[in-house]
Amino acid sequence: MTTQSSTTQTSTTTPTSPFSTTPELAAGVAQFLAPVVIDLEALVVNGKQAHWHVRGRNFVGVHELLDQIVEHAQDWADLAAERIVALGLPVDSRISTVAAKTTIPPLSEGFQNSDVTITEVIAEIDAALLQVRRAVEGLDEVDLNSQDVVIEIERGLTKDRWFLQAHLAD
């Protein structure tokens, strides 16, 4: 009696589907979204620093608004990073990487009057918005779903900037 051995071969490739991505698409998206993540993470750290050190007649309003800006920036960084990861690439937002690669200008050291703090945080938001707008433009040719992510971030950062700017109006 002959026994037949049946072996099942397991494929090591992932099946293709209309929802699969390519390495080229992932790399194209990451080149635009990774700098956004870096600058948003820098805004989180610096926004918290500003929150702790703001002083002045409108302290409470600015102090609380900075907490909201930090929360928003963290949420948007997470949104952009998760888009990159969902497409199959890792994201490096370790503090050393953020410090080395951010385009965000530094904050003044120590306690600052609220007008100084607001002006500096607006400059940081403006720097982040430059990265976001580069991503919006660049992703137009790469991936419209990823472009939607940065359009959402742009709307939110612009609103946070407006809320801060209102504190400087006479």
Coordinates of C-alpha atoms in Angstrom, one line a residue:
M1 CA 0.0 0.0 0.0
T2 CA 1.3 3.3 -1.0
T3 CA 0.7 6.3 1.2
Q4 CA 0.5 9.7 -0.5
S5 CA 1.8 12.6 1.4
S6 CA -0.1 15.8 0.9
T7 CA 1.8 18.9 1.6
T8 CA 0.3 22.3 1.5
Q9 CA 2.4 25.1 0.3
T10 CA 2.1 28.4 2.0
S11 CA 2.7 31.5 0.0
T12 CA 5.0 34.1 1.5
T13 CA 3.6 36.8 -0.6
T14 CA 0.6 38.9 0.4
P15 CA -2.3 38.6 -1.9
T16 CA -3.0 41.6 -4.0
S17 CA -6.2 43.4 -3.6
P18 CA -7.5 46.7 -4.8
F19 CA -6.6 48.0 -1.3
S20 CA -2.9 47.0 -1.5
T21 CA -0.3 49.6 -1.7
T22 CA 3.1 49.7 -3.4
P23 CA 6.4 50.5 -1.9
E24 CA 6.6 53.4 -4.3
L25 CA 3.4 54.9 -3.0
A26 CA 4.3 54.5 0.6
A27 CA 7.7 56.1 0.0
G28 CA 6.1 59.0 -1.9
V29 CA 3.6 59.6 0.9
A30 CA 6.3 59.3 3.6
Q31 CA 8.5 61.9 2.0
F32 CA 5.8 64.5 2.5
L33 CA 4.1 63.3 5.7
A34 CA 7.2 62.5 7.8
P35 CA 8.4 66.1 7.9
V36 CA 4.8 67.1 9.0
V37 CA 5.0 64.6 11.8
I38 CA 8.4 65.9 12.9
D39 CA 7.2 69.5 13.0
L40 CA 4.0 68.6 14.8
E41 CA 5.9 66.7 17.4
A42 CA 8.2 69.7 17.9
L43 CA 5.1 71.9 18.3
V44 CA 3.8 69.5 21.0
V45 CA 7.0 69.7 23.0
N46 CA 7.4 73.5 22.6
G47 CA 3.8 74.2 23.1
K48 CA 3.9 72.5 26.5
Q49 CA 7.0 74.5 27.3
A50 CA 5.2 77.7 26.4
H51 CA 2.2 76.6 28.4
W52 CA 4.2 76.2 31.6
H53 CA 6.1 79.5 31.2
V54 CA 3.6 82.0 29.9
R55 CA 2.9 85.0 32.1
G56 CA 0.8 88.2 31.8
R57 CA -2.6 89.8 32.0
N58 CA -4.3 87.2 29.8
F59 CA -2.4 84.2 31.4
V60 CA -5.4 81.9 31.9
G61 CA -6.7 82.2 28.4
V62 CA -3.4 81.7 26.8
H63 CA -2.3 79.0 29.2
E64 CA -5.5 77.0 28.4
L65 CA -5.4 77.7 24.7
L66 CA -1.8 76.4 24.6
D67 CA -3.0 73.1 26.1
Q68 CA -5.6 72.8 23.3
I69 CA -3.0 73.5 20.7
V70 CA -0.7 70.8 22.1
E71 CA -3.5 68.3 22.1
H72 CA -4.5 69.2 18.5
A73 CA -0.8 68.9 17.3
Q74 CA -0.5 65.5 19.0
D75 CA -3.7 64.3 17.4
W76 CA -2.6 65.5 13.9
A77 CA 0.9 64.0 14.3
D78 CA -0.7 60.7 15.2
L79 CA -3.0 61.0 12.2
A80 CA -0.1 61.7 9.8
A81 CA 2.1 59.0 11.3
E82 CA -0.6 56.4 11.2
R83 CA -1.2 57.1 7.5
I84 CA 2.5 56.4 6.8
V85 CA 2.4 53.2 9.0
A86 CA -0.8 52.0 7.4
L87 CA 1.0 52.2 4.0
G88 CA 3.7 50.0 5.4
L89 CA 6.6 52.2 6.5
P90 CA 7.9 53.1 9.9
V91 CA 8.0 56.7 11.3
D92 CA 10.9 58.0 13.3
S93 CA 9.7 60.7 15.7
R94 CA 12.2 59.9 18.5
I95 CA 13.0 63.1 20.4
S96 CA 16.6 63.1 18.9
T97 CA 15.2 62.9 15.4
V98 CA 12.6 65.6 16.0
A99 CA 15.3 67.9 17.5
A100 CA 17.6 67.3 14.5
K101 CA 15.1 67.6 11.7
T102 CA 12.4 70.1 12.8
T103 CA 11.9 73.4 11.0
I104 CA 10.2 74.8 14.0
P105 CA 12.0 77.9 15.4
P106 CA 13.1 77.6 19.1
L107 CA 11.2 79.3 21.9
S108 CA 12.8 81.8 24.3
E109 CA 14.0 80.2 27.5
G110 CA 12.2 80.7 30.8
F111 CA 9.2 82.7 31.7
Q112 CA 7.8 85.0 29.0
N113 CA 5.1 87.6 28.7
S114 CA 2.1 86.3 26.9
D115 CA 2.6 88.5 23.9
V116 CA 6.1 87.1 23.4
T117 CA 4.8 83.5 23.9
I118 CA 2.0 84.0 21.5
T119 CA 4.3 85.6 18.8
E120 CA 6.7 82.7 19.2
V121 CA 4.1 80.0 19.0
I122 CA 2.5 81.6 16.0
A123 CA 6.0 81.5 14.3
E124 CA 6.1 77.8 15.2
I125 CA 2.7 77.2 13.7
D126 CA 3.7 79.1 10.6
A127 CA 6.7 76.9 10.2
A128 CA 4.6 73.8 10.6
L129 CA 2.1 75.2 8.1
L130 CA 4.9 75.5 5.5
Q131 CA 5.6 71.8 5.8
V132 CA 1.9 71.0 5.7
R133 CA 1.4 73.1 2.6
R134 CA 4.4 71.5 0.9
A135 CA 2.7 68.1 1.7
V136 CA -0.6 69.3 0.3
E137 CA 1.0 70.3 -3.0
G138 CA 3.3 67.3 -3.3
L139 CA 0.7 64.7 -2.4
D140 CA -1.6 66.0 -5.2
E141 CA 0.5 63.9 -7.6
V142 CA 1.1 61.0 -5.2
D143 CA -1.9 60.1 -3.1
L144 CA -5.2 62.0 -2.7
N145 CA -6.2 60.1 0.4
S146 CA -3.0 61.2 2.1
Q147 CA -3.5 64.7 0.8
D148 CA -6.9 64.8 2.6
V149 CA -5.0 64.1 5.8
V150 CA -2.8 67.1 5.5
I151 CA -5.7 69.3 4.3
E152 CA -7.4 68.5 7.6
I153 CA -4.2 69.3 9.5
E154 CA -3.9 72.6 7.6
R155 CA -7.4 73.7 8.5
G156 CA -6.9 72.9 12.1
L157 CA -3.5 74.6 12.4
T158 CA -4.9 77.7 10.7
K159 CA -7.7 77.8 13.2
D160 CA -5.4 77.4 16.2
R161 CA -3.2 80.2 14.7
W162 CA -6.2 82.5 14.4
F163 CA -7.2 81.8 18.1
L164 CA -3.7 82.8 19.2
Q165 CA -3.5 85.8 16.9
A166 CA -6.8 87.1 18.4
H167 CA -5.0 87.5 21.8
L168 CA -2.6 90.1 20.2
A169 CA -5.4 92.3 18.7
D170 CA -5.9 95.7 20.3

